[in-house]
Coordinates of C-alpha atoms in Angstrom, one line a residue:
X1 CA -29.0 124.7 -58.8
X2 CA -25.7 122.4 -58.6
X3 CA -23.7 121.5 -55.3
X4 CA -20.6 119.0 -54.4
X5 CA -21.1 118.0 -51.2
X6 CA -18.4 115.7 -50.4
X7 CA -18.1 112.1 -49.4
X8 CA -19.5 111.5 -45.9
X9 CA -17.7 110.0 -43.1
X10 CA -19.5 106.7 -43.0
X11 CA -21.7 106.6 -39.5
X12 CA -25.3 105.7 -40.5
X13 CA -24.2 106.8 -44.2
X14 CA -24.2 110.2 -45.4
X15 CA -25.5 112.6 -43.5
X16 CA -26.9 112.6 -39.5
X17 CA -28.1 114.4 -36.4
X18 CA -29.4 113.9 -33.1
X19 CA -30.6 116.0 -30.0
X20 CA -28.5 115.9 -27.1
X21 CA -30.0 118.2 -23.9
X22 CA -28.2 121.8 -24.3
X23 CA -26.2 122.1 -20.8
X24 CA -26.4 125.3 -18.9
X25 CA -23.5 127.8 -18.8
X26 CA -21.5 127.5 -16.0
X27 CA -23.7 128.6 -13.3
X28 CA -24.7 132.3 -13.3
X29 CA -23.9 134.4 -10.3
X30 CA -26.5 137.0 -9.5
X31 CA -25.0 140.4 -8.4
X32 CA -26.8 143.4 -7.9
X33 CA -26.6 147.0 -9.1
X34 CA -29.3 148.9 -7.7
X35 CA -33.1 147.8 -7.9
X36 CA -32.8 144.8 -10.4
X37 CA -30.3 142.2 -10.4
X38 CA -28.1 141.3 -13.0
X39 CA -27.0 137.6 -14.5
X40 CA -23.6 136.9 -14.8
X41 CA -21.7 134.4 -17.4
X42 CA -18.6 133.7 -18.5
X43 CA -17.5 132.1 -21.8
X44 CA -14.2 130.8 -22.1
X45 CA -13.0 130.7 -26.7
X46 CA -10.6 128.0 -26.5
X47 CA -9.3 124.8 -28.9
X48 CA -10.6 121.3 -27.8
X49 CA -11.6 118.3 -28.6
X50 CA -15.2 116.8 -28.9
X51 CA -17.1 113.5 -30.3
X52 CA -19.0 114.6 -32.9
X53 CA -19.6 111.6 -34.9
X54 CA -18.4 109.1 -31.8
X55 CA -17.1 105.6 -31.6
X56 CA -15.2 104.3 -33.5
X57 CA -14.5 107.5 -34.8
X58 CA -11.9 109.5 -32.5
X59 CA -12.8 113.0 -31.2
X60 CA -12.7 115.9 -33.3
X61 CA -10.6 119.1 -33.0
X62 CA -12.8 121.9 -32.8
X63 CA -12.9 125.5 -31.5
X64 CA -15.7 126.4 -29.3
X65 CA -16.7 127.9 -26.2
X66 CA -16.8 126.4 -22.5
X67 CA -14.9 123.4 -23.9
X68 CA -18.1 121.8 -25.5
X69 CA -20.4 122.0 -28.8
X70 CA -22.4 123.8 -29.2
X71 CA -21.4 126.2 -26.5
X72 CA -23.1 126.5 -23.2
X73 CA -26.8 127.6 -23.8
X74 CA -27.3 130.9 -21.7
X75 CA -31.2 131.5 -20.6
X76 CA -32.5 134.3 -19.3
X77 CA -35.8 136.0 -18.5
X78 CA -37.1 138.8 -20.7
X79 CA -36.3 142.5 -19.8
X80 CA -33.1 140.6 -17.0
X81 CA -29.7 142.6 -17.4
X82 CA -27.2 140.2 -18.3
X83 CA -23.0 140.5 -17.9
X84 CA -21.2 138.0 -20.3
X85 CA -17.4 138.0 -19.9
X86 CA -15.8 136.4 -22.6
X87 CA -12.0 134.8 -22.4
X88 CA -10.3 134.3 -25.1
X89 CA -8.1 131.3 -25.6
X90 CA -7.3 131.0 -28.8
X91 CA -4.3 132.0 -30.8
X92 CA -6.2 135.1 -32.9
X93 CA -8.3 137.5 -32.0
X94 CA -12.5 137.0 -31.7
X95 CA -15.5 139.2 -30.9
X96 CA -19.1 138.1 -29.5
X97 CA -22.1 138.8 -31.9
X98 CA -25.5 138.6 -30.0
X99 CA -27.5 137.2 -33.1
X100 CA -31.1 139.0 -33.5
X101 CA -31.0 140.9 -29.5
X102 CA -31.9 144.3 -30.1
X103 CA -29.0 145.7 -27.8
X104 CA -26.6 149.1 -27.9
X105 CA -23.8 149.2 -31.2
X106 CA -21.1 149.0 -28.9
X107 CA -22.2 145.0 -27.1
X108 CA -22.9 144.0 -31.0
X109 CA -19.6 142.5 -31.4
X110 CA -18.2 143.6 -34.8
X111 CA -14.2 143.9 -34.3
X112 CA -13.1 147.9 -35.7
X113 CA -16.8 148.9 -36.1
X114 CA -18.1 148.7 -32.8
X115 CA -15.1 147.3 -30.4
X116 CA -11.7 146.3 -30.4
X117 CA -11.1 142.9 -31.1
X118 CA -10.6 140.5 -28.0
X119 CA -6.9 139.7 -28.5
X120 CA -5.0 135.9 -26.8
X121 CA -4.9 136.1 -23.7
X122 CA -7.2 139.2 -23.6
X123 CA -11.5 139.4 -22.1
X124 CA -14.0 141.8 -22.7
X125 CA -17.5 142.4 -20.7
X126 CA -20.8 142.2 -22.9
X127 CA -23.7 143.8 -20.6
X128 CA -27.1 144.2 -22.3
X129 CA -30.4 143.7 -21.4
X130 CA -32.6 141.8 -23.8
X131 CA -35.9 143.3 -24.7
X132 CA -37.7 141.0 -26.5
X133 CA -38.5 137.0 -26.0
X134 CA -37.1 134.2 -28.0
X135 CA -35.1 132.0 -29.8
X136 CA -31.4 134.3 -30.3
X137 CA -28.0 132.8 -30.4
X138 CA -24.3 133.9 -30.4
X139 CA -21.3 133.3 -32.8
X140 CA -18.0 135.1 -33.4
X141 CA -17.6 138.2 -36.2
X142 CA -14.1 137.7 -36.2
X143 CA -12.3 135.5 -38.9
X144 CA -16.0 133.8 -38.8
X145 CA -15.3 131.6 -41.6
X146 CA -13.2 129.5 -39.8
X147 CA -13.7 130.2 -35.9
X148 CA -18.1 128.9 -36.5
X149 CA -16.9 126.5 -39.3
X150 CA -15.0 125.0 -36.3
X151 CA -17.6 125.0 -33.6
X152 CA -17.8 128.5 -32.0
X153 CA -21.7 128.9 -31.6
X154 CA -23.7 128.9 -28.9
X155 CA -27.9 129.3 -27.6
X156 CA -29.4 132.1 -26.1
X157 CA -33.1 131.7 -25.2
X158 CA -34.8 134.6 -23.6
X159 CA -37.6 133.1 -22.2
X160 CA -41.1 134.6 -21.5
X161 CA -42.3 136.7 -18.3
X162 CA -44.2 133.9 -17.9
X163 CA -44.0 129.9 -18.7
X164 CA -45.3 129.2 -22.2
X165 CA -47.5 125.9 -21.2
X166 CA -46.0 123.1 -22.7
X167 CA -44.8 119.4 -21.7
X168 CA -40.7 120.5 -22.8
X169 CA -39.0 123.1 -24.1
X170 CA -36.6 121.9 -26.5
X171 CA -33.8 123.4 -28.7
X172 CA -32.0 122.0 -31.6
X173 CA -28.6 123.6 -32.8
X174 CA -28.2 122.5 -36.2
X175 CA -24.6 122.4 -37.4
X176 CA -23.5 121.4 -40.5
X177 CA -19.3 120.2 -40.6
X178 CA -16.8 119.6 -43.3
X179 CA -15.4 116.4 -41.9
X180 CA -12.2 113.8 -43.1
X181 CA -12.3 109.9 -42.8
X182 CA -10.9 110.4 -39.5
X183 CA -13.5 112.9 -38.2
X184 CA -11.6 115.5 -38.4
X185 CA -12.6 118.9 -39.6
X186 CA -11.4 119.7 -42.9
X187 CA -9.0 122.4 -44.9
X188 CA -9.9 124.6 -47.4
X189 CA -11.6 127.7 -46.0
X190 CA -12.1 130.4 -47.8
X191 CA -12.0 128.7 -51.6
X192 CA -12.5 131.0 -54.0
X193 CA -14.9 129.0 -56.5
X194 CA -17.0 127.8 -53.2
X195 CA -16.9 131.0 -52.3
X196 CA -18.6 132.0 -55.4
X197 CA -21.4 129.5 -55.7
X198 CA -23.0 128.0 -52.4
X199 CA -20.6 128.6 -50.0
X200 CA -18.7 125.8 -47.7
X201 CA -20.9 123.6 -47.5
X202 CA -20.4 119.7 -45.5
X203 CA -21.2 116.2 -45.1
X204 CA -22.2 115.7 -42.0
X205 CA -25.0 117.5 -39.9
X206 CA -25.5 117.6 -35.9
X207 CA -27.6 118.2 -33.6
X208 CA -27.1 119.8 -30.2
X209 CA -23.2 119.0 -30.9
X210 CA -23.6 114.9 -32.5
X211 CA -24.7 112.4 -34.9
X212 CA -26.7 110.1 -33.6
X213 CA -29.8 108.3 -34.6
X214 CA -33.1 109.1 -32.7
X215 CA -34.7 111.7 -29.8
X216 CA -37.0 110.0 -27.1
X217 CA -40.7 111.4 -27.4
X218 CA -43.9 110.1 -25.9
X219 CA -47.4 109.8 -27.4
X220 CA -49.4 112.9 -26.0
X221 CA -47.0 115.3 -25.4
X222 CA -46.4 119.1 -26.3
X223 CA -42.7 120.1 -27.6
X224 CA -41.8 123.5 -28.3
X225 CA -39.0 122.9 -30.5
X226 CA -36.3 125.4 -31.3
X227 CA -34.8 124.9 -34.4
X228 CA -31.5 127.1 -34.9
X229 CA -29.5 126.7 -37.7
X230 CA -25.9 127.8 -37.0
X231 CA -24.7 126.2 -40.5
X232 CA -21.6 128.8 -42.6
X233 CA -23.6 128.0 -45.7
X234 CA -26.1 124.8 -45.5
X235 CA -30.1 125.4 -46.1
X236 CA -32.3 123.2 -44.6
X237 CA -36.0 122.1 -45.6
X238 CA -37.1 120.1 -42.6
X239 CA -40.4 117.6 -43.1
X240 CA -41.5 115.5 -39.8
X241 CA -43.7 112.4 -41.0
X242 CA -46.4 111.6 -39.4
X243 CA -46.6 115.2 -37.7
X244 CA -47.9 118.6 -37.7
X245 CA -45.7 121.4 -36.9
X246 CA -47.0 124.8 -36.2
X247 CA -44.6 127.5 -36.4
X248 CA -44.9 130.2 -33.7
X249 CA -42.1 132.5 -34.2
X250 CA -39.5 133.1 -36.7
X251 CA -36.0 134.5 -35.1
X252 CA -37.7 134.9 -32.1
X253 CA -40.5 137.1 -32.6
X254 CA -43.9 135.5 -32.1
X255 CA -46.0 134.9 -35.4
X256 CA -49.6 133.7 -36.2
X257 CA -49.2 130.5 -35.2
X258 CA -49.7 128.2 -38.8
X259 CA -48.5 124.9 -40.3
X260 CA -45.5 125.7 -43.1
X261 CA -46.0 125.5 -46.5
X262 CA -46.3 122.2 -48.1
X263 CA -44.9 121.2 -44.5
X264 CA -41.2 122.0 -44.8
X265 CA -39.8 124.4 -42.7
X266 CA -37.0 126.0 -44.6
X267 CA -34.1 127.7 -42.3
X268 CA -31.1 129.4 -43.9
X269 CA -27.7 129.5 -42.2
X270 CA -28.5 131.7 -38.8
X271 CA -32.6 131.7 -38.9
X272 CA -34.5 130.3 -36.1
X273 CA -37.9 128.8 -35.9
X274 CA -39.4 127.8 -33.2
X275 CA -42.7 125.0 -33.5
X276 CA -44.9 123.4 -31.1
X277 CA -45.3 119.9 -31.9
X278 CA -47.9 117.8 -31.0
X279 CA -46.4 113.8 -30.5
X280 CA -49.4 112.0 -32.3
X281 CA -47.8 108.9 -33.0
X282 CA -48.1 105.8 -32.2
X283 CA -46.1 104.1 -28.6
X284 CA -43.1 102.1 -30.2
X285 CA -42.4 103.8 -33.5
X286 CA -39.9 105.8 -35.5
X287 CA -40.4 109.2 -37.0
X288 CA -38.0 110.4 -39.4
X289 CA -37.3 114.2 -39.8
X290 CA -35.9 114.6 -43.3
X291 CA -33.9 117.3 -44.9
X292 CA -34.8 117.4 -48.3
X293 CA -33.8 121.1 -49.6
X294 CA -31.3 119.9 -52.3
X295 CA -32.2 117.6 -54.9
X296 CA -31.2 114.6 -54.9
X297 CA -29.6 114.9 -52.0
X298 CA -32.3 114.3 -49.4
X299 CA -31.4 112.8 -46.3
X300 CA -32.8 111.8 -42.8
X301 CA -31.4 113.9 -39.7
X302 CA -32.8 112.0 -37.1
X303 CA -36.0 110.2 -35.8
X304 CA -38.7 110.5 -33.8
X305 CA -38.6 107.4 -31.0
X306 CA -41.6 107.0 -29.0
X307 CA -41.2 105.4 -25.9
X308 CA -43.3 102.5 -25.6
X309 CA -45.4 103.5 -22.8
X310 CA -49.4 105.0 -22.7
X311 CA -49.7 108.7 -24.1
X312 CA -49.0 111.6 -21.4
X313 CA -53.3 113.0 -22.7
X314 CA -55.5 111.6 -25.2
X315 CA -56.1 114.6 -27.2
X316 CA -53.7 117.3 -27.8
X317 CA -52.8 119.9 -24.6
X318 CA -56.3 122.5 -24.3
X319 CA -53.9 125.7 -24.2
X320 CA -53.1 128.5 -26.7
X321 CA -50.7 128.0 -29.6
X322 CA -49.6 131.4 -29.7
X323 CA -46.4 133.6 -27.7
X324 CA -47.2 136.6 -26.3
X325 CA -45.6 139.0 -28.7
X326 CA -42.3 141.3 -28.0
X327 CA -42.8 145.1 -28.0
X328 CA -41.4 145.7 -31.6
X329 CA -41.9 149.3 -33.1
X330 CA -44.2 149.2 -36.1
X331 CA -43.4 150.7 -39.1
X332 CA -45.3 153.3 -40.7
X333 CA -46.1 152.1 -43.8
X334 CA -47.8 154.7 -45.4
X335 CA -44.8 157.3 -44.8
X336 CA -42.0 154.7 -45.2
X337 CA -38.6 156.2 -47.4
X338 CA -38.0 152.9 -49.8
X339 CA -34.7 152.2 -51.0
X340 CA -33.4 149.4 -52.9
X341 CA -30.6 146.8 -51.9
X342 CA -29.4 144.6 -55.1
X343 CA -27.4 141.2 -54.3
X344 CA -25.4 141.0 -57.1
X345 CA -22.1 138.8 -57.8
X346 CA -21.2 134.8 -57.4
X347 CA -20.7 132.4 -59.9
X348 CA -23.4 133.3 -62.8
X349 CA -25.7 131.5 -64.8
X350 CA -23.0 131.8 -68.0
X351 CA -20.4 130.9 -65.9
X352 CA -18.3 134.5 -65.2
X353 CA -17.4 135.0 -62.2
X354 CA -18.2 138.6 -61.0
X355 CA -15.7 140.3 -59.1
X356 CA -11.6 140.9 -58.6
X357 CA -12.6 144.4 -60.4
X358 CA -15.6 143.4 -62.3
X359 CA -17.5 145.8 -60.6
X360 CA -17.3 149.6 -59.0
X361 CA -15.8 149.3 -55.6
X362 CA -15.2 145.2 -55.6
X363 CA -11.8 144.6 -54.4
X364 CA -8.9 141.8 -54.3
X365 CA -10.9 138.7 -52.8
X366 CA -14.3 140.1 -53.7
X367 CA -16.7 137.8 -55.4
X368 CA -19.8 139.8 -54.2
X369 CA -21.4 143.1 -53.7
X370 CA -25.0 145.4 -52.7
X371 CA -25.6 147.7 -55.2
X372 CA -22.2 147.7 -56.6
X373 CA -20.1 147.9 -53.6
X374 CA -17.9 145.1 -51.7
X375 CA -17.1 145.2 -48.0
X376 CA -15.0 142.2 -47.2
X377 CA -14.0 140.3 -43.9
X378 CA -15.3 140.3 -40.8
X379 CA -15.5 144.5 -39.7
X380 CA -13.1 146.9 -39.7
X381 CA -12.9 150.8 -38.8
X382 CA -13.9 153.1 -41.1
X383 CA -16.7 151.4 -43.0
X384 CA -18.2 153.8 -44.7
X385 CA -22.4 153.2 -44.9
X386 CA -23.9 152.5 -47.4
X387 CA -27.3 154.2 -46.6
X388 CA -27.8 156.6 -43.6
X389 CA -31.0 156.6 -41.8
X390 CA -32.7 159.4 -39.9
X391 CA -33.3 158.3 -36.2
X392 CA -37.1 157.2 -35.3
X393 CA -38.3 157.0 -39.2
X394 CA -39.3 154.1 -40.8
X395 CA -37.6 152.5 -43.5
X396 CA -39.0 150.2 -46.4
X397 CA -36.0 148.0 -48.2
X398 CA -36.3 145.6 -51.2
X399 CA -33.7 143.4 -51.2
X400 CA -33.5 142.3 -54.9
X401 CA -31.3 138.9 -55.4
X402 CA -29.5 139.1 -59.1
X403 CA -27.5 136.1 -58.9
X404 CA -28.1 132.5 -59.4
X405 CA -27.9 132.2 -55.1
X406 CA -29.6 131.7 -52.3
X407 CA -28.8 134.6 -49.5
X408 CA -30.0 134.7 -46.3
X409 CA -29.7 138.2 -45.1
X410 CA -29.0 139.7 -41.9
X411 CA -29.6 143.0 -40.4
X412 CA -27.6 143.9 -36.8
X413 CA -29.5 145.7 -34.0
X414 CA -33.0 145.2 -35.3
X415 CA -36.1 143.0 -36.3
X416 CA -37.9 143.8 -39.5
X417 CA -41.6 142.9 -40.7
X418 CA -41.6 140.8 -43.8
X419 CA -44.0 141.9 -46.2
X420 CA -43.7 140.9 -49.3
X421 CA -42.1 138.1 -51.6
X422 CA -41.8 139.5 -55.3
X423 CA -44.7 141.8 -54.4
X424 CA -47.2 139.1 -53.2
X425 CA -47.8 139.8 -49.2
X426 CA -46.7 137.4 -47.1
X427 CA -48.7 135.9 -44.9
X428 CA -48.8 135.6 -40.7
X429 CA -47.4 139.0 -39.3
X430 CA -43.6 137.7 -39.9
X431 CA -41.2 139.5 -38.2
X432 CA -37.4 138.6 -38.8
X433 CA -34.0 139.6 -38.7
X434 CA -32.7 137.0 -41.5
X435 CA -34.7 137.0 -44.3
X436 CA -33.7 133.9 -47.3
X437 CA -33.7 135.6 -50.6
X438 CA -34.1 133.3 -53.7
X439 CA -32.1 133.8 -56.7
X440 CA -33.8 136.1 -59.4
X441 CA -36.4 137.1 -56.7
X442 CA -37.1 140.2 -54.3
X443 CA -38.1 140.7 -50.8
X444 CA -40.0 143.7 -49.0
X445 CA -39.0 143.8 -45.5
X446 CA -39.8 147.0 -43.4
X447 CA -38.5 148.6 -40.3
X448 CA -38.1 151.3 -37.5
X449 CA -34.6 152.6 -37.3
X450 CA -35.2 153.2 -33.8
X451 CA -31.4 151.8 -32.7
X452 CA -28.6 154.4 -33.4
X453 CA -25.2 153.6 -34.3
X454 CA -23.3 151.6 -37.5
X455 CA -25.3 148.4 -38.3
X456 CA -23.9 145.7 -40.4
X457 CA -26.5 144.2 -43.2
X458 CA -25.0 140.9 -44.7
X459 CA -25.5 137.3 -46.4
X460 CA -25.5 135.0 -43.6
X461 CA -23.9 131.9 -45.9
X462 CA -20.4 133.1 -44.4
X463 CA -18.3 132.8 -47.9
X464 CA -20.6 135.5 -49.4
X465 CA -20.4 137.7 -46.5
X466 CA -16.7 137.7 -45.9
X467 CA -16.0 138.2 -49.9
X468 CA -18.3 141.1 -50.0
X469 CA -22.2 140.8 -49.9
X470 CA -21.5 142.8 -46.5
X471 CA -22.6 147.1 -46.3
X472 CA -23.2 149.1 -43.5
X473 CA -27.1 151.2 -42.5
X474 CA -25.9 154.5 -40.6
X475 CA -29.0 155.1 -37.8
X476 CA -27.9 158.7 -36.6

């Protein structure tokens, strides 16, 4: 697989991150309605400016909510109505899409499909109530390209009815930015041959909003680490020497709690992971955390600095690894109606370009399609589905990946069980709600469509998605 990323900006060389402490959304205001009281937030989409990759270099002009990247992390407890007004600032219209909350069609956020768009100058109410624990975050579905590429993204952790026990709870928001000598983000949205290959991909990766070259740890201590990757198109393989992740839960549903395979945990633009990590090393020293996905194009994203003091334990914390898991409907495997999803399009291994025409129901601007059909942009009324599912049956879906590219896929409104990678099960009771597909290979996922209304199913690299690897799944 080729890539061009292009030249970096010149702090620390290539690419960087760091971890900056998320700040809370402006303070919530509890009101009540009834019995149980509700959380209340407001985001505010507006232009401003931010230091991504800091002195010397000047601030950078970004887009993003509550006047900071990422925007503000909202945390909640499991099963706690929330109210989210959002404001919108900018010059063109936005929505709010609550990445991997299970939560009614019309608070999903898709602008035509299941709300009007939130026009300049113009607000609009999100009330849900999340149902499950975890890891979830929220971006815009409205000229996405541009509006995340610029810094609209945000947390939201639903934490557990009770505390996990651990010394910190951590999250990383992993952004990955386009940037000019000066720091500033880049043209060029929306090229057509990017669009066809690997997406819009950067040169210069964040964490928590900067660059920057190391995160304070101390010897003895237990991290649960959020890792949320809120990238338009960048994969990441992440390796931490000297330690041992264990993963606990993929897009915030609790797994069996194991070490990744051959220690790199691989996150496609809008997965989550989250780890607990066990600080074994030594008082005084550096521990890199490499991104090594492309080749030749490894790089280090930040390090590991232990504070020279004694360890917080001597051995690791005595207490379970493993989340308590959400109340997700199982499917009924044995009973299960199969269909078949093929990702087809992109720049292809001869070098044609498939699309403008090339295939049944692939419009002007379409470089990619499921099972033959394009749906481009962001949402609009009147997409017609591509499947439509009977209420309360379980489904099972092979999502078959025909071109030479990677595709993270994304479902709206539900979590699915993984089960199977070109036939071979996969392991740890994985639950999900992006699943990375490999080029030339297939993935089993199955689900309860237990959530009625018009669901979006889409690549997450945002290119792919907004020039047709998009469809809609009719629950009715």
């Amino acid at each position: 697989m080729s890539l061009v990323i292009h030249p970096a900006i010149s702090r620390r060389s290539f690419l960087a991150g760091t971890a900056s402490a998320a700040a809370a959304a402006s303070l919530p205001r509890v009101t009540r309605a009834g019995p149980t009281p509700i959380r209340e937030f407001k985001l505010t989409a507006a232009p401003a400016r931010w230091p991504i990759v800091g002195k010397p270099h000047p601030d950078t002009e970004v887009w993003c909510y509550g006047g900071r990247i990422p925007g503000p992390e909202i945390r909640v407890r499991q099963g706690e109505p929330v109210r989210i007004v959002v404001e919108n600032k900018l010059e063109q219209d936005t929505t709010v899409h609550w990445h991997g909350i299970r939560l009614p069609i019309a608070m999903d956020g898709v602008p035509g499909l299941t709300q009007p768009p939130i026009q300049p100058g113009a607000s609009f109410t999100y009330e849900f109530t999340p149902p499950d624990a975890g890891t979830f975050w929220y971006h815009p579905h409205a000229n996405s390209l541009q509006q995340l590429g610029r810094g609209m993204a945000g947390a939201l952790i639903v934490e557990e009815a009770e505390p996990v026990p651990v010394d910190r709870d951590m999250l990383w928001m992993l952004s990955d930015w386009r940037l000019t000598s000066r720091a500033q983000i880049a043209s060029g949205f929306g090229n057509a041959m990017e669009a066809g290959m690997s997406g819009r991909v950067g040169n210069t990766v964040t964490i928590n909003g900067a660059v920057s070259d190391e995160i304070p740890v101390r010897a003895g201590e237990r991290v649960r680490l959020r890792l949320v990757n809120s990238s338009l198109a960048r994969i990441m393989a992440l390796r931490f020497e000297g330690h041992r992740p264990v993963v606990v839960a993929i897009d915030g549903q609790p797994c069996e709690p194991h070490e990744p395979e051959r220690g790199r945990l691989l996150l496609g633009p809008a997965m989550r992971i989250d780890v607990m990590l066990d600080m074994r090393g030594v008082a005084g020293r550096r521990y890199r955390v490499i991104d090594d996905f492309y080749d030749g194009l490894s790089y280090w994203l930040t390090q590991l600095a232990y504070e020279d003091k004694p360890a917080v334990r001597a051995r690791p914390l005595d207490a379970p690894l493993s989340l308590p898991r959400n109340s997700l409907p199982e499917p009924d495997l044995a009973n299960a109606e199969r269909h078949e999803l093929r990702l087809q399009g992109g720049m292809m291994g001869g070098g044609a370009m498939m699309g403008m025409g090339g295939m049944m129901g692939m419009g002007r601007g379409a470089s990619w399609a499921i099972n033959g059909t394009s749906m481009t942009s962001d949402g609009h009324a009147g997409m017609a589905p591509l499947l439509t599912l009977q209420r309360g049956r379980s489904y099972r879906l092979r999502m078959r990946n025909d071109t030479a590219w990677w595709h993270p896929m994304h479902l709206h409104g539900h979590s699915f069980r993984v089960l199977a990678r070109n036939g071979s099960a996969v392991p740890h009771r994985q639950w999900a709600d992006t699943v990375l597909v490999p080029p030339k290979e297939a993935v089993d996922v199955a689900f309860v469509a237990d959530n009625p209304g018009d669901w979006m199913l889409h690549c997450h690299v945002t290119d792919h998605q907004v020039s047709g690897m998009m469809t809609i799944l009719r629950i009715a």
